[in-house]
Short mmCIF file of C-alpha atoms in Angstrom, two decimals:
data_model
loop_
_atom_site.label_atom_id
_atom_site.label_comp_id
_atom_site.label_asym_id
_atom_site.label_seq_id
_atom_site.Cartn_x
_atom_site.Cartn_y
_atom_site.Cartn_z
CA UNK D 1 17.00 -49.76 3.67
CA UNK D 2 15.15 -49.34 0.35
CA UNK D 3 11.39 -48.94 -0.04
CA UNK D 4 10.31 -49.98 -3.56
CA UNK D 5 6.64 -50.42 -4.40
CA UNK D 6 5.58 -50.71 -8.05
CA UNK D 7 1.83 -50.76 -7.44
CA UNK D 8 -0.09 -47.58 -6.66
CA UNK D 9 -0.67 -47.26 -2.92
CA UNK D 10 -2.21 -44.95 -0.37
CA UNK D 11 0.24 -43.31 2.03
CA UNK D 12 -1.56 -41.89 5.02
CA UNK D 13 -0.48 -39.16 7.39
CA UNK D 14 2.75 -39.93 9.19
CA UNK D 15 3.04 -43.38 7.60
CA UNK D 16 6.86 -43.46 7.62
CA UNK D 17 7.61 -40.53 9.91
CA UNK D 18 10.66 -40.66 12.20
CA UNK D 19 12.04 -43.70 10.35
CA UNK D 20 15.83 -43.80 10.92
CA UNK D 21 16.60 -46.64 8.48
CA UNK D 22 15.14 -45.65 5.12
CA UNK D 23 17.72 -44.39 2.62
CA UNK D 24 16.00 -44.88 -0.73
CA UNK D 25 12.29 -44.60 -1.63
CA UNK D 26 10.58 -45.33 -4.96
CA UNK D 27 6.80 -45.40 -4.79
CA UNK D 28 3.59 -44.61 -6.67
CA UNK D 29 1.01 -42.91 -4.48
CA UNK D 30 -2.66 -42.50 -5.26
CA UNK D 31 -3.59 -38.81 -5.48
CA UNK D 32 -1.71 -37.48 -2.46
CA UNK D 33 1.31 -38.32 -0.34
CA UNK D 34 0.02 -37.93 3.21
CA UNK D 35 1.02 -35.14 5.54
CA UNK D 36 4.24 -35.89 7.47
CA UNK D 37 4.65 -39.09 5.41
CA UNK D 38 8.47 -39.13 5.67
CA UNK D 39 8.83 -36.50 8.36
CA UNK D 40 12.23 -36.54 10.11
CA UNK D 41 13.61 -39.44 8.05
CA UNK D 42 17.11 -38.27 8.82
CA UNK D 43 18.86 -41.03 6.81
CA UNK D 44 16.75 -40.68 3.66
CA UNK D 45 18.98 -39.72 0.72
CA UNK D 46 16.95 -40.44 -2.41
CA UNK D 47 13.25 -40.39 -3.26
CA UNK D 48 11.27 -41.01 -6.45
CA UNK D 49 7.62 -40.14 -5.91
CA UNK D 50 4.81 -40.42 -8.47
CA UNK D 51 1.68 -38.66 -7.23
CA UNK D 52 -0.32 -35.42 -7.60
CA UNK D 53 0.06 -33.74 -4.23
CA UNK D 54 2.93 -33.71 -1.75
CA UNK D 55 1.30 -33.34 1.67
CA UNK D 56 2.20 -30.90 4.40
CA UNK D 57 5.66 -31.42 5.93
CA UNK D 58 5.94 -34.71 4.01
CA UNK D 59 9.75 -34.53 3.81
CA UNK D 60 10.42 -31.90 6.48
CA UNK D 61 13.54 -32.63 8.46
CA UNK D 62 14.98 -35.09 5.92
CA UNK D 63 18.41 -33.58 6.40
CA UNK D 64 20.29 -35.99 4.06
CA UNK D 65 17.82 -35.88 1.18
CA UNK D 66 19.80 -34.65 -1.83
CA UNK D 67 18.17 -36.43 -4.77
CA UNK D 68 14.42 -36.30 -5.36
CA UNK D 69 12.37 -36.90 -8.51
CA UNK D 70 8.73 -35.83 -8.46
CA UNK D 71 6.53 -37.17 -11.27
CA UNK D 72 3.04 -35.78 -12.03
CA UNK D 73 3.19 -33.55 -8.94
CA UNK D 74 1.14 -30.35 -9.25
CA UNK D 75 0.98 -29.23 -5.61
CA UNK D 76 3.67 -28.92 -2.97
CA UNK D 77 1.95 -28.23 0.33
CA UNK D 78 3.02 -26.17 3.32
CA UNK D 79 6.41 -27.06 4.78
CA UNK D 80 6.88 -30.04 2.48
CA UNK D 81 10.67 -29.68 2.28
CA UNK D 82 11.35 -27.56 5.34
CA UNK D 83 14.83 -28.20 6.81
CA UNK D 84 15.98 -30.37 3.89
CA UNK D 85 19.48 -29.09 4.43
CA UNK D 86 21.17 -31.26 1.76
CA UNK D 87 18.78 -30.52 -1.11
CA UNK D 88 20.66 -28.65 -3.84
CA UNK D 89 18.62 -29.01 -7.04
CA UNK D 90 14.92 -29.55 -7.69
CA UNK D 91 12.90 -29.88 -10.88
CA UNK D 92 9.24 -29.11 -10.22
CA UNK D 93 8.38 -28.11 -13.78
CA UNK D 94 4.78 -29.37 -13.54
CA UNK D 95 4.01 -27.87 -10.14
CA UNK D 96 1.39 -25.12 -10.14
CA UNK D 97 1.11 -24.43 -6.41
CA UNK D 98 3.85 -24.09 -3.79
CA UNK D 99 2.58 -23.80 -0.22
CA UNK D 100 3.68 -21.65 2.69
CA UNK D 101 7.08 -22.45 4.25
CA UNK D 102 7.69 -25.13 1.59
CA UNK D 103 11.48 -24.66 1.29
CA UNK D 104 12.51 -22.76 4.41
CA UNK D 105 16.02 -23.60 5.60
CA UNK D 106 17.28 -25.38 2.50
CA UNK D 107 20.72 -23.75 2.56
CA UNK D 108 22.21 -25.71 -0.37
CA UNK D 109 19.30 -25.16 -2.77
CA UNK D 110 20.79 -23.38 -5.78
CA UNK D 111 18.76 -24.59 -8.78
CA UNK D 112 14.99 -24.87 -8.96
CA UNK D 113 12.92 -25.26 -12.14
CA UNK D 114 9.38 -23.86 -11.91
CA UNK D 115 8.01 -23.63 -15.44
CA UNK D 116 4.28 -23.69 -14.67
CA UNK D 117 3.91 -22.37 -11.16
CA UNK D 118 0.81 -20.22 -10.53
CA UNK D 119 1.11 -19.46 -6.82
CA UNK D 120 4.03 -19.29 -4.39
CA UNK D 121 3.02 -19.21 -0.74
CA UNK D 122 4.13 -17.05 2.17
CA UNK D 123 7.70 -17.66 3.37
CA UNK D 124 8.05 -20.41 0.71
CA UNK D 125 11.75 -19.72 0.09
CA UNK D 126 12.36 -17.35 2.96
CA UNK D 127 15.23 -17.80 5.37
CA UNK D 128 15.39 -17.17 9.09
CA UNK D 129 19.01 -15.93 8.96
CA UNK D 130 21.99 -15.58 6.61
CA UNK D 131 23.39 -18.96 7.60
CA UNK D 132 20.26 -20.76 6.38
CA UNK D 133 19.88 -18.75 3.17
CA UNK D 134 19.50 -20.78 -0.01
CA UNK D 135 22.07 -20.40 -2.80
CA UNK D 136 19.67 -19.33 -5.55
CA UNK D 137 21.32 -16.41 -7.39
CA UNK D 138 19.14 -16.00 -10.49
CA UNK D 139 15.39 -16.42 -10.26
CA UNK D 140 13.23 -16.62 -13.39
CA UNK D 141 9.52 -16.94 -12.69
CA UNK D 142 7.16 -17.86 -15.57
CA UNK D 143 4.21 -16.04 -17.14
CA UNK D 144 1.85 -18.49 -15.43
CA UNK D 145 2.68 -17.03 -12.01
CA UNK D 146 -0.04 -14.76 -10.59
CA UNK D 147 0.70 -14.65 -6.85
CA UNK D 148 3.81 -14.42 -4.64
CA UNK D 149 3.08 -14.59 -0.91
CA UNK D 150 4.45 -12.34 1.80
CA UNK D 151 8.09 -12.90 2.75
CA UNK D 152 8.29 -15.55 0.00
CA UNK D 153 11.96 -14.84 -0.81
CA UNK D 154 12.89 -12.64 2.14
CA UNK D 155 16.52 -12.87 3.33
CA UNK D 156 17.63 -14.67 0.15
CA UNK D 157 21.08 -13.20 0.48
CA UNK D 158 22.58 -14.93 -2.60
CA UNK D 159 19.89 -13.63 -4.94
CA UNK D 160 21.22 -11.13 -7.51
CA UNK D 161 18.70 -11.11 -10.39
CA UNK D 162 14.94 -11.62 -10.49
CA UNK D 163 12.69 -11.84 -13.55
CA UNK D 164 8.94 -12.16 -13.03
CA UNK D 165 6.61 -13.05 -15.90
CA UNK D 166 3.68 -11.18 -17.41
CA UNK D 167 0.93 -12.93 -15.44
CA UNK D 168 1.79 -11.55 -12.01
CA UNK D 169 -1.08 -9.85 -10.16
CA UNK D 170 0.16 -9.67 -6.59
CA UNK D 171 3.47 -9.68 -4.74
CA UNK D 172 3.01 -9.92 -0.99
CA UNK D 173 4.46 -7.77 1.76
CA UNK D 174 8.21 -8.05 2.31
CA UNK D 175 8.41 -10.70 -0.44
CA UNK D 176 11.95 -9.74 -1.46
CA UNK D 177 13.03 -7.82 1.64
CA UNK D 178 16.61 -7.96 2.89
CA UNK D 179 17.92 -9.59 -0.28
CA UNK D 180 21.13 -7.71 0.31
CA UNK D 181 22.83 -8.71 -2.97
CA UNK D 182 19.82 -8.25 -5.26
CA UNK D 183 20.81 -5.91 -8.09
CA UNK D 184 18.18 -6.21 -10.79
CA UNK D 185 14.43 -6.86 -10.88
CA UNK D 186 12.34 -7.07 -14.05
CA UNK D 187 8.57 -7.50 -13.82
CA UNK D 188 7.07 -8.09 -17.25
CA UNK D 189 3.47 -7.79 -16.11
CA UNK D 190 1.50 -4.81 -14.89
CA UNK D 191 1.60 -4.58 -11.10
CA UNK D 192 -0.87 -2.11 -9.57
CA UNK D 193 0.45 -2.13 -6.00
CA UNK D 194 3.93 -2.53 -4.61
CA UNK D 195 3.17 -3.65 -1.08
CA UNK D 196 4.71 -2.81 2.24
CA UNK D 197 8.41 -3.58 2.47
CA UNK D 198 8.49 -5.56 -0.79
CA UNK D 199 12.09 -4.55 -1.59
CA UNK D 200 13.06 -3.17 1.80
CA UNK D 201 16.79 -3.10 2.66
CA UNK D 202 17.95 -4.28 -0.77
CA UNK D 203 21.02 -2.11 -0.54
CA UNK D 204 22.46 -3.11 -3.94
CA UNK D 205 19.25 -2.82 -5.98
CA UNK D 206 20.01 -0.43 -8.85
CA UNK D 207 17.75 -1.60 -11.67
CA UNK D 208 13.99 -2.02 -11.42
CA UNK D 209 11.71 -2.45 -14.42
CA UNK D 210 8.01 -2.49 -13.65
CA UNK D 211 4.96 -0.86 -15.21
CA UNK D 212 1.40 -0.03 -14.24
CA UNK D 213 2.16 0.85 -10.61
CA UNK D 214 -0.48 3.03 -8.94
CA UNK D 215 0.18 2.53 -5.24
CA UNK D 216 3.49 2.20 -3.43
CA UNK D 217 2.99 1.14 0.18
CA UNK D 218 5.09 1.96 3.21
CA UNK D 219 8.81 1.10 3.29
CA UNK D 220 8.57 -0.57 -0.14
CA UNK D 221 12.08 0.61 -1.10
CA UNK D 222 13.47 1.91 2.17
CA UNK D 223 17.28 1.73 2.31
CA UNK D 224 17.68 0.82 -1.37
CA UNK D 225 20.77 3.00 -1.46
CA UNK D 226 21.72 2.40 -5.12
CA UNK D 227 18.28 2.81 -6.72
CA UNK D 228 18.74 5.67 -9.19
CA UNK D 229 15.36 5.90 -10.88
CA UNK D 230 11.76 4.77 -10.76
CA UNK D 231 8.87 5.14 -13.19
CA UNK D 232 6.32 7.21 -11.28
CA UNK D 233 4.18 7.94 -14.35
CA UNK D 234 1.07 6.09 -13.13
CA UNK D 235 1.61 6.35 -9.38
CA UNK D 236 -1.22 7.92 -7.35
CA UNK D 237 0.03 7.45 -3.79
CA UNK D 238 3.48 7.04 -2.24
CA UNK D 239 3.33 5.43 1.20
CA UNK D 240 5.05 6.07 4.52
CA UNK D 241 8.84 5.93 4.18
CA UNK D 242 8.46 4.25 0.79
CA UNK D 243 11.76 5.59 -0.60
CA UNK D 244 13.44 6.68 2.62
CA UNK D 245 17.24 6.71 2.31
CA UNK D 246 17.25 5.96 -1.40
CA UNK D 247 20.37 8.09 -1.55
CA UNK D 248 21.05 7.60 -5.28
CA UNK D 249 17.59 8.68 -6.45
CA UNK D 250 17.98 11.95 -8.37
CA UNK D 251 14.57 12.57 -9.92
CA UNK D 252 10.93 12.04 -8.99
CA UNK D 253 8.64 13.00 -11.85
CA UNK D 254 5.18 12.25 -10.42
CA UNK D 255 2.53 13.59 -12.82
CA UNK D 256 -0.38 11.76 -11.17
CA UNK D 257 0.59 11.54 -7.50
CA UNK D 258 -2.14 12.85 -5.19
CA UNK D 259 -0.67 11.90 -1.82
CA UNK D 260 2.84 11.72 -0.40
CA UNK D 261 2.74 10.03 3.00
CA UNK D 262 5.07 10.80 5.88
CA UNK D 263 8.75 10.25 5.15
CA UNK D 264 8.06 9.19 1.56
CA UNK D 265 11.41 10.53 0.32
CA UNK D 266 13.09 11.30 3.63
CA UNK D 267 16.87 11.25 3.34
CA UNK D 268 17.03 11.06 -0.47
CA UNK D 269 19.95 13.44 -0.40
CA UNK D 270 20.57 13.49 -4.18
CA UNK D 271 16.92 14.04 -5.09
CA UNK D 272 17.12 17.35 -6.94
CA UNK D 273 14.18 17.23 -9.34
CA UNK D 274 10.69 16.85 -7.88
CA UNK D 275 7.55 17.32 -9.96
CA UNK D 276 4.07 16.72 -8.53
CA UNK D 277 1.48 18.84 -10.40
CA UNK D 278 -1.56 17.04 -8.95
CA UNK D 279 -0.48 16.49 -5.35
CA UNK D 280 -3.08 17.28 -2.68
CA UNK D 281 -1.39 16.13 0.52
CA UNK D 282 2.25 16.09 1.67
CA UNK D 283 2.92 14.31 4.97
CA UNK D 284 5.42 14.82 7.77
CA UNK D 285 9.02 14.80 6.48
CA UNK D 286 7.78 13.52 3.12
CA UNK D 287 10.36 15.62 1.27
CA UNK D 288 12.78 16.17 4.13
CA UNK D 289 16.58 16.09 3.84
CA UNK D 290 16.58 15.95 0.05
CA UNK D 291 18.79 17.78 -2.45
CA UNK D 292 16.32 20.05 -4.23
CA UNK D 293 16.77 23.81 -4.57
CA UNK D 294 13.21 24.74 -5.48
CA UNK D 295 9.93 22.93 -4.84
CA UNK D 296 7.04 23.85 -7.09
CA UNK D 297 3.54 23.56 -5.65
CA UNK D 298 0.39 23.36 -7.74
CA UNK D 299 -3.05 24.75 -7.01
CA UNK D 300 -4.25 21.24 -6.13
CA UNK D 301 -2.41 21.24 -2.79
CA UNK D 302 -4.70 21.10 0.26
CA UNK D 303 -2.48 19.97 3.10
CA UNK D 304 1.20 20.32 3.96
CA UNK D 305 2.25 18.77 7.26
CA UNK D 306 4.71 20.49 9.60
CA UNK D 307 8.30 19.32 8.93
CA UNK D 308 7.33 18.21 5.43
CA UNK D 309 10.47 19.89 4.06
CA UNK D 310 12.77 19.71 7.09
CA UNK D 311 16.56 19.88 6.71
CA UNK D 312 16.59 20.72 3.00
CA UNK D 313 19.85 22.62 3.21
CA UNK D 314 20.03 23.45 -0.51
CA UNK D 315 16.45 24.63 -0.81
CA UNK D 316 16.05 28.32 -1.54
CA UNK D 317 12.33 28.87 -2.15
CA UNK D 318 8.85 27.56 -2.90
CA UNK D 319 6.99 28.65 -6.02
CA UNK D 320 3.92 27.75 -7.99
CA UNK D 321 4.18 25.72 -11.19
CA UNK D 322 4.96 28.87 -13.18
CA UNK D 323 7.77 29.93 -10.85
CA UNK D 324 5.91 32.67 -8.91
CA UNK D 325 6.98 32.88 -5.27
CA UNK D 326 4.14 35.21 -4.21
CA UNK D 327 0.63 34.05 -5.05
CA UNK D 328 -2.55 32.48 -3.77
CA UNK D 329 -2.44 28.86 -4.83
CA UNK D 330 -5.99 28.05 -3.68
CA UNK D 331 -8.28 28.34 -0.65
CA UNK D 332 -5.79 26.40 1.46
CA UNK D 333 -2.27 27.57 0.60
CA UNK D 334 -0.69 30.98 -0.06
CA UNK D 335 2.91 31.78 -1.01
CA UNK D 336 4.51 35.02 0.07
CA UNK D 337 8.12 35.56 -0.96
CA UNK D 338 8.65 31.84 -1.30
CA UNK D 339 7.23 31.15 2.18
CA UNK D 340 4.24 28.84 2.69
CA UNK D 341 1.16 29.98 4.61
CA UNK D 342 -1.85 27.79 5.36
CA UNK D 343 -5.32 29.32 5.52
CA UNK D 344 -7.27 28.22 8.62
CA UNK D 345 -11.02 27.69 9.06
CA UNK D 346 -11.45 31.24 10.40
CA UNK D 347 -9.68 32.63 7.32
CA UNK D 348 -6.34 33.38 8.98
CA UNK D 349 -2.97 32.70 7.41
CA UNK D 350 -0.61 30.54 9.49
CA UNK D 351 3.09 30.21 8.72
CA UNK D 352 3.97 26.60 7.94
CA UNK D 353 6.85 25.18 9.95
CA UNK D 354 9.07 23.11 7.76
#
């Protein structure tokens, strides 16, 4: 059955939902296609829609939909194309806003054009498992984009290269987590915070270009085994387990870091060069099981947690920035023969256990 309406109409919520006969739709809709308008139209194969807004879950569950043309559309709402399992290509060049869950479980989606998008919602292209992962391999996001929601591209297992334009202001938690084939990420803009788990478990990630980073939250790069380098020049704080098991990382030159949280570089077994002249706090196992021989501590250090340097089998000594292994760094820390002592409130020196 074909639905063809040349005049502009209003399509209310659920107007054609659960229809099992429609195969072809060509309509002009005033302002907004209603929520659930074609929900679970399991025989729908082709749709041409002229409107401004695609409502929530409007085409969700249209499992045979493989050809859709959207004209004048600027907003794709939450879940609009959820479970459109036959959709392979989509041109949404004029769309500025993509809602939460918009394209979850579109396993054949391999090409999507987003030339003017400003915001991509949470879980928008995320997948629940490898079987439902979309086929997008190269993702180029425009300069207009300012916001990527949490888990937006999580579990996109075919994704290999990501380029994000200069307008980006925020990338949500776990946005690109478990993209197990992702190799290269370039962020043209200045991103102040890399949030929790953003690139977690991207085991093939070996190239990351980003500038302006000040804060790296917990588990941001955990288990990125092939990541060899990172620009720490502006970083102030490295979060809990942020680079844990980044086993190819060889150098961490951190001229402005004040705080290393627990497990920040735990298990970075090839990390041989560590520089942190302004660090004040080093958490539990922050630099544990790494490859360094000598750790230099500055007079800014105020707190070193027990086990901060556990299992560093190659490490021989601790010194100050000038290489002295016996000195008073400040009112908190003293070195004696390369051994760290912490000064307590009653002015006693306590041997650090590490």
